[in-house]
Amino acid sequence: MTRHRGRSRSLLVVLLAVLAAGPARAVWPFASGEFPDPVADPGNAAAQVLARAIRIRTVNPPGDEKPLAEFLVDLLRAEGIEAEVVETPSGDSEPGRAAAFGRVKGNGRKRPVILHSHLDVVPANPSEWVVPPFDGLVAGGYVVGRGALDAKGIAIVQLMALIQIARRETPLDRDVILLATPDEETGGQLGAGYVTRERRSILHDAEFLLTEGGGILESDPPLPPVWGVAVTEKTPCWLRVVARGTPGHSSSEPRDAAVPRLVAALEKIRTYESPPRVVPDVARMFATLAPYAREDDRKQLSDLTFWLDFDASFRGRFLADRGQNALVRNTVTITVLEGGTQTNVMPAEASAHLDARLLPGESCQAFRQEMLDAVDDPRVEIETLLSFDSGAGSPVDTELFRAIERVAKRFDPGSVVVPRAISGFTDAHYFRDLGIVSYGFVPRWLPARESLGIHGPNERISVRNLERGTQALVAILEELGGVASH
Ligand SMILES: [Zn+2]
């Protein structure tokens, strides 16, 4: 009796275990044939899921990210993974905005790692594209569409990696959390900003975070593949310049009209040059890359702070590269213009938007004053549209950085892992502010020209990249999670 009951109990345990693991997968859309299996055929599975994600429009504004969050959460739940649609402020957005959360628990010995991305995309002008930007086409080994790189392609690689981790026999030492937030493209206040302010508990006291901002640059020899890990970034300081003047009929030549006043102010801003300044993270990045640079620049790049000041001809060469220039300077770009609406009427007010990007540690308030001083016109005002402190960058001496280095060696012998400063900005600062070590890094191999698709036409990612990227991300998580068995 006892023996018999014991045996049936163990059978029951086995049966329950099979039911718990098996059927959850059986209802998973991959198993139903809707998508290829994410472990057996990871590249095509990722490609098909990404194509679907591209078809769910999330152009911000207004965003409307909720259906995409629901799609990702459904995929995770069907796999038996803990997942939740996290409501975020929706305003006028219909059908609404939300983040996607998923978690695979570890054994709790170490604090979690978050895989972060964003669900929204920038607009796309179909006339500039060779295929419709929101059709999610898979052809010629590529997935083409708005968001393929920025950042739906990242969300899907992270999702695939989470599924592979979930299917492992042994848990990792840490929870792996997937978090895809809305609203990044307009500053993230209602996405990552909201989650870090109002829903902090879902971050589960994470230690690390990986998000967009860095990747693997495939360069021409002798430069090896560069695994660029963004540890710090410039900070946006978005300003609105408003000029006021006498309104009226424009048949007489205006002495004091708003539009000419604005044009004069903008000309001073356009030609304004802030002095170069090399922050430590930028100095370290160029020093790491120096051995691969053209021979006559190597010495200078290895000590950029000194030589940029000292060697005028090197300074000229260095600053002529717009990307390099942006890493050692505050930059300001005039973007939006608003003024009159009729040819023969002088408006009382004319305005322009400035997209200024400040070096880490600089203040938008001070830069605004710098612009006011440059303009030097009492009838021109400058207001702040968006700004935040970039705060301190993330340290490099961490388990996560070393995990990336080990995986880089394995996947790309001869590659170099470089802590980078980037001239764009991401949601990383919201998480850095909470003390989470946050790196802008997604394992994908892109030649420089391919990155032009980000915010540009014909954005695409190769199926091979999706597959290898998932493998590399899983390898990083395994290295980080401390798996002695591997
Ligand atoms: Zn992005």
Tab-separated table of C-alpha atoms and ligand atoms in Angstrom:
chain	number	residue	atom	x	y	z
A	1	MET	CA	0.000	0.000	0.000
A	2	THR	CA	2.611	2.458	1.110
A	3	ARG	CA	4.913	1.434	-1.701
A	4	HIS	CA	2.128	1.614	-4.203
A	5	ARG	CA	1.063	5.041	-3.016
A	6	GLY	CA	4.670	6.184	-3.130
A	7	ARG	CA	5.022	5.062	-6.699
A	8	SER	CA	1.838	6.723	-7.825
A	9	ARG	CA	2.904	9.900	-6.124
A	10	SER	CA	6.202	9.913	-7.961
A	11	LEU	CA	4.374	9.162	-11.191
A	12	LEU	CA	2.102	12.051	-10.412
A	13	VAL	CA	5.111	14.277	-9.805
A	14	VAL	CA	6.590	13.280	-13.148
A	15	LEU	CA	3.255	13.774	-14.852
A	16	LEU	CA	2.813	17.196	-13.282
A	17	ALA	CA	6.325	18.145	-14.294
A	18	VAL	CA	5.649	17.070	-17.876
A	19	LEU	CA	2.361	18.928	-17.894
A	20	ALA	CA	3.986	22.014	-16.441
A	21	ALA	CA	6.743	22.031	-19.011
A	22	GLY	CA	5.159	20.344	-22.018
A	23	PRO	CA	1.712	21.745	-22.706
A	24	ALA	CA	2.845	25.271	-21.968
A	25	ARG	CA	5.052	24.936	-25.018
A	26	ALA	CA	2.423	23.139	-27.025
A	27	VAL	CA	0.153	26.205	-27.037
A	28	TRP	CA	3.066	28.470	-27.811
A	29	PRO	CA	2.554	29.950	-31.252
A	30	PHE	CA	5.926	28.599	-32.341
A	31	ALA	CA	4.721	25.036	-31.757
A	32	SER	CA	1.422	25.671	-33.525
A	33	GLY	CA	3.426	26.428	-36.636
A	34	GLU	CA	2.652	30.125	-36.593
A	35	PHE	CA	6.361	30.767	-36.048
A	36	PRO	CA	9.380	28.439	-36.326
A	37	ASP	CA	10.668	27.015	-33.032
A	38	PRO	CA	12.968	29.508	-31.252
A	39	VAL	CA	15.492	26.842	-30.241
A	40	ALA	CA	15.433	24.547	-33.268
A	41	ASP	CA	15.360	27.384	-35.813
A	42	PRO	CA	16.289	30.565	-33.904
A	43	GLY	CA	17.144	32.795	-36.855
A	44	ASN	CA	13.888	32.262	-38.695
A	45	ALA	CA	11.846	32.330	-35.502
A	46	ALA	CA	13.334	35.706	-34.605
A	47	ALA	CA	12.847	36.971	-38.167
A	48	GLN	CA	9.161	36.025	-38.304
A	49	VAL	CA	8.406	37.434	-34.855
A	50	LEU	CA	10.274	40.644	-35.709
A	51	ALA	CA	8.350	40.952	-38.984
A	52	ARG	CA	5.109	40.723	-37.015
A	53	ALA	CA	6.356	43.277	-34.489
A	54	ILE	CA	7.176	45.718	-37.318
A	55	ARG	CA	3.592	45.383	-38.629
A	56	ILE	CA	2.255	46.504	-35.243
A	57	ARG	CA	2.626	50.270	-35.713
A	58	THR	CA	4.182	52.122	-32.833
A	59	VAL	CA	5.208	55.424	-34.395
A	60	ASN	CA	5.819	57.926	-31.609
A	61	PRO	CA	3.976	60.229	-31.289
A	62	PRO	CA	1.462	58.917	-30.382
A	63	GLY	CA	3.212	55.595	-29.731
A	64	ASP	CA	0.263	53.220	-29.326
A	65	GLU	CA	2.712	50.615	-28.018
A	66	LYS	CA	0.201	48.575	-26.005
A	67	PRO	CA	-0.679	46.008	-28.737
A	68	LEU	CA	3.024	45.296	-29.251
A	69	ALA	CA	3.542	44.896	-25.478
A	70	GLU	CA	0.598	42.466	-25.457
A	71	PHE	CA	2.056	40.502	-28.367
A	72	LEU	CA	5.399	40.043	-26.591
A	73	VAL	CA	3.753	39.173	-23.269
A	74	ASP	CA	1.511	36.583	-24.972
A	75	LEU	CA	4.571	34.927	-26.519
A	76	LEU	CA	6.333	34.760	-23.151
A	77	ARG	CA	3.286	33.467	-21.263
A	78	ALA	CA	2.646	30.758	-23.822
A	79	GLU	CA	6.173	29.589	-23.118
A	80	GLY	CA	5.365	29.432	-19.397
A	81	ILE	CA	7.419	32.516	-18.580
A	82	GLU	CA	6.192	35.024	-15.965
A	83	ALA	CA	5.128	38.100	-17.945
A	84	GLU	CA	3.024	41.217	-17.565
A	85	VAL	CA	1.748	44.126	-19.613
A	86	VAL	CA	2.743	47.163	-17.565
A	87	GLU	CA	0.335	50.042	-18.111
A	88	THR	CA	2.006	53.419	-18.614
A	89	PRO	CA	0.433	56.885	-19.035
A	90	SER	CA	-1.504	56.882	-22.308
A	91	GLY	CA	-2.823	60.437	-22.691
A	92	ASP	CA	-4.624	60.639	-26.033
A	93	SER	CA	-3.029	57.485	-27.367
A	94	GLU	CA	-5.576	54.991	-28.644
A	95	PRO	CA	-5.242	51.934	-28.212
A	96	GLY	CA	-2.912	52.991	-25.419
A	97	ARG	CA	0.645	52.739	-24.237
A	98	ALA	CA	2.359	50.077	-22.158
A	99	ALA	CA	5.611	48.281	-21.420
A	100	ALA	CA	6.283	44.552	-21.677
A	101	PHE	CA	7.826	42.753	-18.698
A	102	GLY	CA	9.028	39.160	-18.457
A	103	ARG	CA	11.159	37.288	-15.965
A	104	VAL	CA	12.973	33.976	-15.741
A	105	LYS	CA	13.950	33.368	-12.165
A	106	GLY	CA	17.442	32.341	-11.177
A	107	ASN	CA	18.496	30.702	-7.937
A	108	GLY	CA	18.739	34.130	-6.274
A	109	ARG	CA	22.435	34.002	-5.436
A	110	LYS	CA	23.046	37.183	-7.404
A	111	ARG	CA	20.955	40.238	-8.264
A	112	PRO	CA	19.038	40.325	-11.568
A	113	VAL	CA	20.119	41.495	-14.987
A	114	ILE	CA	17.631	43.430	-17.145
A	115	LEU	CA	17.451	43.167	-20.939
A	116	HIS	CA	15.964	46.506	-21.924
A	117	SER	CA	14.687	47.871	-25.231
A	118	HIS	CA	11.950	50.200	-26.419
A	119	LEU	CA	8.743	49.524	-28.313
A	120	ASP	CA	8.203	52.834	-30.114
A	121	VAL	CA	9.743	53.879	-33.432
A	122	VAL	CA	10.315	57.112	-35.326
A	123	PRO	CA	8.150	57.893	-38.384
A	124	ALA	CA	9.087	56.612	-41.839
A	125	ASN	CA	8.415	58.317	-45.157
A	126	PRO	CA	7.394	55.526	-47.574
A	127	SER	CA	8.612	57.505	-50.614
A	128	GLU	CA	12.205	57.174	-49.346
A	129	TRP	CA	11.991	53.411	-48.920
A	130	VAL	CA	12.373	50.640	-51.512
A	131	VAL	CA	9.690	48.604	-49.704
A	132	PRO	CA	6.775	49.755	-47.519
A	133	PRO	CA	8.291	50.497	-44.085
A	134	PHE	CA	5.556	48.856	-42.003
A	135	ASP	CA	4.955	45.646	-43.985
A	136	GLY	CA	7.595	43.659	-42.096
A	137	LEU	CA	9.113	41.948	-45.141
A	138	VAL	CA	11.523	39.035	-44.831
A	139	ALA	CA	13.511	38.652	-48.037
A	140	GLY	CA	17.042	37.956	-49.192
A	141	GLY	CA	18.176	37.036	-45.696
A	142	TYR	CA	16.969	40.297	-44.157
A	143	VAL	CA	14.035	41.633	-42.196
A	144	VAL	CA	13.240	45.087	-43.584
A	145	GLY	CA	11.096	47.714	-41.886
A	146	ARG	CA	10.964	50.571	-39.413
A	147	GLY	CA	12.291	49.304	-36.106
A	148	ALA	CA	14.344	46.397	-37.534
A	149	LEU	CA	17.399	47.919	-35.823
A	150	ASP	CA	15.912	50.551	-33.529
A	151	ALA	CA	14.711	48.871	-31.454
A	152	LYS	CA	12.224	46.080	-32.241
A	153	GLY	CA	15.096	43.937	-33.526
A	154	ILE	CA	16.715	44.316	-30.120
A	155	ALA	CA	13.523	43.473	-28.209
A	156	ILE	CA	13.082	40.293	-30.255
A	157	VAL	CA	16.686	39.112	-29.815
A	158	GLN	CA	16.317	39.695	-26.072
A	159	LEU	CA	13.004	37.814	-26.074
A	160	MET	CA	14.568	34.873	-27.924
A	161	ALA	CA	17.465	34.818	-25.473
A	162	LEU	CA	15.033	34.833	-22.530
A	163	ILE	CA	13.180	31.845	-24.001
A	164	GLN	CA	16.418	29.930	-24.468
A	165	ILE	CA	17.412	30.695	-20.868
A	166	ALA	CA	13.967	29.565	-19.678
A	167	ARG	CA	14.316	26.232	-21.446
A	168	ARG	CA	17.589	25.471	-19.678
A	169	GLU	CA	17.669	22.610	-17.199
A	170	THR	CA	19.596	24.489	-14.493
A	171	PRO	CA	18.683	27.989	-13.385
A	172	LEU	CA	21.228	30.775	-13.553
A	173	ASP	CA	22.447	32.558	-10.430
A	174	ARG	CA	20.387	35.623	-11.292
A	175	ASP	CA	16.930	36.437	-12.564
A	176	VAL	CA	16.908	37.543	-16.174
A	177	ILE	CA	14.316	40.267	-16.743
A	178	LEU	CA	13.006	41.479	-20.088
A	179	LEU	CA	11.752	45.050	-20.103
A	180	ALA	CA	10.591	46.791	-23.275
A	181	THR	CA	9.309	50.293	-22.596
A	182	PRO	CA	7.339	52.839	-24.665
A	183	ASP	CA	8.219	56.447	-25.462
A	184	GLU	CA	12.015	56.304	-25.843
A	185	GLU	CA	12.120	58.272	-29.080
A	186	THR	CA	10.653	61.405	-27.500
A	187	GLY	CA	12.732	61.236	-24.339
A	188	GLY	CA	11.330	58.295	-22.375
A	189	GLN	CA	9.589	60.314	-19.646
A	190	LEU	CA	6.398	58.276	-20.099
A	191	GLY	CA	8.247	54.991	-20.602
A	192	ALA	CA	11.487	54.124	-18.814
A	193	GLY	CA	11.084	57.360	-16.834
A	194	TYR	CA	7.645	56.303	-15.591
A	195	VAL	CA	8.717	52.723	-14.814
A	196	THR	CA	11.778	53.821	-12.840
A	197	ARG	CA	9.688	56.397	-10.930
A	198	GLU	CA	6.398	54.602	-10.347
A	199	ARG	CA	6.945	50.880	-10.928
A	200	ARG	CA	10.406	50.361	-9.528
A	201	SER	CA	9.460	47.057	-7.872
A	202	ILE	CA	9.418	45.293	-11.256
A	203	LEU	CA	13.135	45.984	-11.581
A	204	HIS	CA	13.671	43.632	-8.617
A	205	ASP	CA	16.745	45.463	-7.339
A	206	ALA	CA	18.647	44.618	-10.524
A	207	GLU	CA	22.412	44.964	-10.631
A	208	PHE	CA	22.898	45.150	-14.402
A	209	LEU	CA	21.087	46.312	-17.514
A	210	LEU	CA	21.786	45.919	-21.221
A	211	THR	CA	20.084	48.259	-23.686
A	212	GLU	CA	20.633	49.862	-27.100
A	213	GLY	CA	23.530	52.226	-27.820
A	214	GLY	CA	26.416	49.926	-28.693
A	215	GLY	CA	27.068	46.892	-30.853
A	216	ILE	CA	29.755	45.256	-32.918
A	217	LEU	CA	31.319	47.343	-35.651
A	218	GLU	CA	32.657	45.387	-38.599
A	219	SER	CA	35.524	47.470	-39.917
A	220	ASP	CA	37.981	47.188	-42.740
A	221	PRO	CA	41.269	45.494	-41.810
A	222	PRO	CA	43.535	46.081	-39.985
A	223	LEU	CA	40.891	47.338	-37.568
A	224	PRO	CA	39.456	44.248	-35.824
A	225	PRO	CA	35.747	43.911	-35.066
A	226	VAL	CA	35.074	46.414	-32.307
A	227	TRP	CA	32.664	45.368	-29.581
A	228	GLY	CA	31.565	48.815	-28.466
A	229	VAL	CA	29.949	48.918	-25.034
A	230	ALA	CA	28.393	52.323	-24.334
A	231	VAL	CA	29.106	53.292	-20.727
A	232	THR	CA	28.231	56.968	-20.946
A	233	GLU	CA	26.335	59.233	-23.314
A	234	LYS	CA	25.745	62.840	-24.156
A	235	THR	CA	22.690	64.481	-22.739
A	236	PRO	CA	19.967	66.259	-24.693
A	237	CYS	CA	19.208	69.894	-24.057
A	238	TRP	CA	16.287	70.791	-26.284
A	239	LEU	CA	15.576	74.491	-26.509
A	240	ARG	CA	13.019	76.780	-28.132
A	241	VAL	CA	14.148	80.179	-29.338
A	242	VAL	CA	11.357	82.752	-29.480
A	243	ALA	CA	11.750	86.134	-31.206
A	244	ARG	CA	9.084	88.814	-30.823
A	245	GLY	CA	8.541	91.875	-32.990
A	246	THR	CA	6.029	94.314	-34.361
A	247	PRO	CA	3.303	92.576	-36.389
A	248	GLY	CA	1.640	94.073	-39.436
A	249	HIS	CA	1.622	94.403	-43.179
A	250	SER	CA	4.895	93.517	-44.846
A	251	SER	CA	4.671	96.049	-47.696
A	252	SER	CA	6.960	98.404	-45.835
A	253	GLU	CA	10.402	97.158	-44.909
A	254	PRO	CA	10.241	95.840	-41.321
A	255	ARG	CA	12.604	97.408	-38.798
A	256	ASP	CA	11.509	95.339	-35.842
A	257	ALA	CA	9.837	92.155	-37.082
A	258	ALA	CA	9.985	88.757	-35.431
A	259	VAL	CA	11.183	86.678	-38.376
A	260	PRO	CA	14.283	88.725	-39.310
A	261	ARG	CA	15.115	88.919	-35.603
A	262	LEU	CA	14.886	85.128	-35.346
A	263	VAL	CA	16.995	84.645	-38.473
A	264	ALA	CA	19.720	86.896	-37.038
A	265	ALA	CA	19.654	84.993	-33.735
A	266	LEU	CA	19.820	81.633	-35.483
A	267	GLU	CA	22.766	82.717	-37.588
A	268	LYS	CA	24.704	83.442	-34.391
A	269	ILE	CA	23.703	80.046	-32.993
A	270	ARG	CA	24.553	78.255	-36.233
A	271	THR	CA	28.085	79.593	-36.258
A	272	TYR	CA	28.615	79.192	-32.507
A	273	GLU	CA	31.399	76.788	-31.589
A	274	SER	CA	31.820	75.500	-28.056
A	275	PRO	CA	35.384	74.700	-27.030
A	276	PRO	CA	36.507	71.036	-27.237
A	277	ARG	CA	36.677	69.163	-23.941
A	278	VAL	CA	37.768	65.543	-23.526
A	279	VAL	CA	35.918	63.683	-20.762
A	280	PRO	CA	37.710	60.649	-19.245
A	281	ASP	CA	35.425	58.047	-20.882
A	282	VAL	CA	36.097	59.548	-24.316
A	283	ALA	CA	39.849	59.691	-23.675
A	284	ARG	CA	39.863	56.005	-22.694
A	285	MET	CA	37.841	55.012	-25.755
A	286	PHE	CA	40.256	56.655	-28.204
A	287	ALA	CA	43.262	55.317	-26.304
A	288	THR	CA	41.890	51.769	-26.667
A	289	LEU	CA	41.413	52.238	-30.407
A	290	ALA	CA	44.705	54.075	-30.966
A	291	PRO	CA	46.767	51.000	-31.966
A	292	TYR	CA	44.441	50.479	-34.953
A	293	ALA	CA	44.324	54.070	-36.176
A	294	ARG	CA	46.349	55.500	-39.090
A	295	GLU	CA	49.965	55.534	-38.115
A	296	ASP	CA	50.525	59.287	-37.785
A	297	ASP	CA	47.550	59.663	-35.392
A	298	ARG	CA	48.335	56.831	-32.987
A	299	LYS	CA	50.440	58.802	-30.563
A	300	GLN	CA	47.889	61.622	-30.353
A	301	LEU	CA	44.854	59.356	-29.922
A	302	SER	CA	46.507	57.536	-27.051
A	303	ASP	CA	46.541	60.845	-25.132
A	304	LEU	CA	43.738	62.822	-26.698
A	305	THR	CA	43.354	65.402	-23.901
A	306	PHE	CA	46.898	66.611	-24.335
A	307	TRP	CA	47.326	66.428	-28.119
A	308	LEU	CA	43.992	67.971	-29.028
A	309	ASP	CA	45.211	71.069	-27.252
A	310	PHE	CA	48.812	70.886	-28.362
A	311	ASP	CA	48.868	69.771	-32.006
A	312	ALA	CA	46.887	72.103	-34.276
A	313	SER	CA	47.132	69.981	-37.406
A	314	PHE	CA	45.959	66.871	-35.510
A	315	ARG	CA	43.129	68.923	-33.993
A	316	GLY	CA	42.006	69.970	-37.461
A	317	ARG	CA	42.004	66.356	-38.716
A	318	PHE	CA	40.253	65.044	-35.612
A	319	LEU	CA	37.486	67.642	-35.512
A	320	ALA	CA	36.829	67.407	-39.254
A	321	ASP	CA	35.182	64.059	-38.529
A	322	ARG	CA	31.672	65.012	-37.401
A	323	GLY	CA	31.289	61.910	-35.235
A	324	GLN	CA	34.548	62.589	-33.404
A	325	ASN	CA	33.773	66.279	-33.145
A	326	ALA	CA	30.479	65.472	-31.398
A	327	LEU	CA	32.289	63.423	-28.757
A	328	VAL	CA	34.443	66.297	-27.544
A	329	ARG	CA	32.005	69.192	-27.875
A	330	ASN	CA	28.570	70.437	-27.075
A	331	THR	CA	26.764	70.590	-30.402
A	332	VAL	CA	23.641	72.457	-31.384
A	333	THR	CA	21.424	71.835	-34.409
A	334	ILE	CA	18.507	73.979	-35.569
A	335	THR	CA	15.565	71.702	-36.361
A	336	VAL	CA	12.010	73.116	-36.210
A	337	LEU	CA	11.046	76.548	-37.604
A	338	GLU	CA	7.765	78.344	-36.900
A	339	GLY	CA	6.882	81.793	-38.148
A	340	GLY	CA	4.388	83.487	-40.416
A	341	THR	CA	1.749	81.672	-42.389
A	342	GLN	CA	1.067	84.282	-45.053
A	343	THR	CA	3.442	85.917	-47.505
A	344	ASN	CA	2.311	89.505	-46.863
A	345	VAL	CA	1.847	89.382	-43.088
A	346	MET	CA	4.550	89.861	-40.462
A	347	PRO	CA	3.834	87.592	-37.459
A	348	ALA	CA	4.285	88.928	-33.918
A	349	GLU	CA	6.298	85.876	-33.000
A	350	ALA	CA	8.683	83.465	-34.686
A	351	SER	CA	10.431	80.518	-33.114
A	352	ALA	CA	12.833	77.663	-33.702
A	353	HIS	CA	13.758	74.464	-31.901
A	354	LEU	CA	17.359	73.644	-31.103
A	355	ASP	CA	18.572	70.119	-30.497
A	356	ALA	CA	21.667	70.617	-28.376
A	357	ARG	CA	23.680	67.650	-27.137
A	358	LEU	CA	25.892	68.276	-24.160
A	359	LEU	CA	28.952	66.440	-22.946
A	360	PRO	CA	28.456	64.266	-19.865
A	361	GLY	CA	28.418	66.423	-16.752
A	362	GLU	CA	27.339	69.689	-18.438
A	363	SER	CA	24.189	71.575	-17.489
A	364	CYS	CA	21.421	72.559	-19.887
A	365	GLN	CA	20.696	75.631	-17.802
A	366	ALA	CA	24.245	76.890	-18.309
A	367	PHE	CA	24.165	76.078	-22.022
A	368	ARG	CA	20.896	77.970	-22.425
A	369	GLN	CA	22.575	81.011	-20.894
A	370	GLU	CA	25.535	80.529	-23.272
A	371	MET	CA	23.101	80.670	-26.211
A	372	LEU	CA	21.359	83.778	-24.810
A	373	ASP	CA	24.735	85.500	-24.484
A	374	ALA	CA	25.662	84.522	-28.043
A	375	VAL	CA	22.359	85.855	-29.420
A	376	ASP	CA	22.559	89.045	-27.353
A	377	ASP	CA	19.097	90.378	-28.188
A	378	PRO	CA	16.640	91.364	-25.402
A	379	ARG	CA	13.625	90.511	-27.585
A	380	VAL	CA	14.775	86.920	-28.054
A	381	GLU	CA	13.978	84.410	-25.324
A	382	ILE	CA	15.093	80.814	-24.981
A	383	GLU	CA	13.060	78.232	-23.120
A	384	THR	CA	13.952	74.644	-22.227
A	385	LEU	CA	11.886	71.883	-23.858
A	386	LEU	CA	13.725	68.834	-22.530
A	387	SER	CA	16.779	68.238	-20.432
A	388	PHE	CA	18.130	65.820	-17.884
A	389	ASP	CA	21.430	65.248	-16.200
A	390	SER	CA	23.414	62.449	-17.765
A	391	GLY	CA	24.946	61.789	-14.354
A	392	ALA	CA	27.908	59.521	-13.980
A	393	GLY	CA	28.654	56.865	-16.566
A	394	SER	CA	28.699	53.185	-15.639
A	395	PRO	CA	31.923	51.616	-14.364
A	396	VAL	CA	33.880	49.192	-16.533
A	397	ASP	CA	35.332	47.023	-13.780
A	398	THR	CA	32.268	44.777	-13.477
A	399	GLU	CA	31.248	41.143	-13.934
A	400	LEU	CA	29.077	42.120	-16.883
A	401	PHE	CA	31.900	43.831	-18.739
A	402	ARG	CA	34.175	40.829	-18.172
A	403	ALA	CA	31.407	38.493	-19.354
A	404	ILE	CA	31.129	40.488	-22.595
A	405	GLU	CA	34.921	40.337	-23.008
A	406	ARG	CA	34.980	36.551	-22.632
A	407	VAL	CA	32.150	36.086	-25.119
A	408	ALA	CA	33.811	38.506	-27.567
A	409	LYS	CA	36.937	36.338	-27.513
A	410	ARG	CA	34.873	33.255	-28.218
A	411	PHE	CA	32.702	34.696	-30.998
A	412	ASP	CA	35.244	37.033	-32.595
A	413	PRO	CA	38.842	36.006	-31.917
A	414	GLY	CA	41.031	39.075	-32.329
A	415	SER	CA	38.223	41.520	-31.577
A	416	VAL	CA	38.628	44.390	-29.152
A	417	VAL	CA	36.051	45.373	-26.518
A	418	VAL	CA	35.884	49.143	-26.134
A	419	PRO	CA	34.020	51.102	-23.461
A	420	ARG	CA	32.353	53.824	-25.502
A	421	ALA	CA	30.892	57.232	-25.027
A	422	ILE	CA	28.082	57.889	-27.514
A	423	SER	CA	26.832	61.143	-28.925
A	424	GLY	CA	23.196	60.025	-29.008
A	425	PHE	CA	21.123	59.307	-25.919
A	426	THR	CA	19.033	56.358	-24.808
A	427	ASP	CA	16.932	55.409	-21.793
A	428	ALA	CA	20.074	54.184	-19.981
A	429	HIS	CA	20.309	57.304	-17.782
A	430	TYR	CA	17.020	56.480	-16.027
A	431	PHE	CA	18.507	53.192	-14.847
A	432	ARG	CA	21.981	54.589	-14.128
A	433	ASP	CA	20.282	57.092	-11.828
A	434	LEU	CA	19.060	54.143	-9.733
A	435	GLY	CA	22.589	52.786	-9.449
A	436	ILE	CA	22.050	49.989	-11.985
A	437	VAL	CA	25.197	49.352	-14.054
A	438	SER	CA	23.793	50.016	-17.525
A	439	TYR	CA	25.581	49.276	-20.760
A	440	GLY	CA	24.460	50.191	-24.238
A	441	PHE	CA	25.277	46.918	-25.893
A	442	VAL	CA	23.445	44.526	-28.178
A	443	PRO	CA	25.418	41.771	-29.885
A	444	ARG	CA	24.928	42.428	-33.595
A	445	TRP	CA	27.496	42.791	-36.301
A	446	LEU	CA	26.991	45.856	-38.477
A	447	PRO	CA	29.231	47.594	-40.983
A	448	ALA	CA	29.077	51.369	-40.513
A	449	ARG	CA	26.811	51.940	-43.548
A	450	GLU	CA	24.161	49.572	-42.193
A	451	SER	CA	23.655	51.771	-39.117
A	452	LEU	CA	22.369	54.533	-41.431
A	453	GLY	CA	19.030	52.718	-41.381
A	454	ILE	CA	18.559	53.839	-37.789
A	455	HIS	CA	16.026	56.689	-38.114
A	456	GLY	CA	16.722	56.527	-41.888
A	457	PRO	CA	15.189	54.708	-44.856
A	458	ASN	CA	15.467	50.971	-45.590
A	459	GLU	CA	16.227	49.961	-42.031
A	460	ARG	CA	17.056	46.253	-41.985
A	461	ILE	CA	18.732	43.477	-40.059
A	462	SER	CA	19.994	40.147	-41.349
A	463	VAL	CA	18.447	36.903	-40.183
A	464	ARG	CA	21.979	35.681	-39.502
A	465	ASN	CA	22.512	38.626	-37.159
A	466	LEU	CA	19.320	37.841	-35.266
A	467	GLU	CA	20.465	34.257	-34.826
A	468	ARG	CA	24.068	34.950	-33.868
A	469	GLY	CA	23.005	37.878	-31.706
A	470	THR	CA	20.681	35.624	-29.728
A	471	GLN	CA	23.472	33.054	-29.282
A	472	ALA	CA	25.931	35.704	-28.118
A	473	LEU	CA	23.408	37.221	-25.706
A	474	VAL	CA	22.639	33.801	-24.208
A	475	ALA	CA	26.398	33.232	-23.844
A	476	ILE	CA	26.795	36.567	-22.049
A	477	LEU	CA	23.921	35.749	-19.683
A	478	GLU	CA	25.419	32.336	-18.955
A	479	GLU	CA	28.822	33.852	-18.245
A	480	LEU	CA	27.178	36.439	-16.016
A	481	GLY	CA	24.852	33.980	-14.307
A	482	GLY	CA	27.754	31.799	-13.215
A	483	VAL	CA	27.099	28.398	-14.736
A	484	ALA	CA	29.825	26.043	-13.625
A	485	SER	CA	28.440	23.280	-15.834
A	486	HIS	CA	29.341	25.168	-19.012
B	1	ZN	ZN	16.278	53.443	-30.073
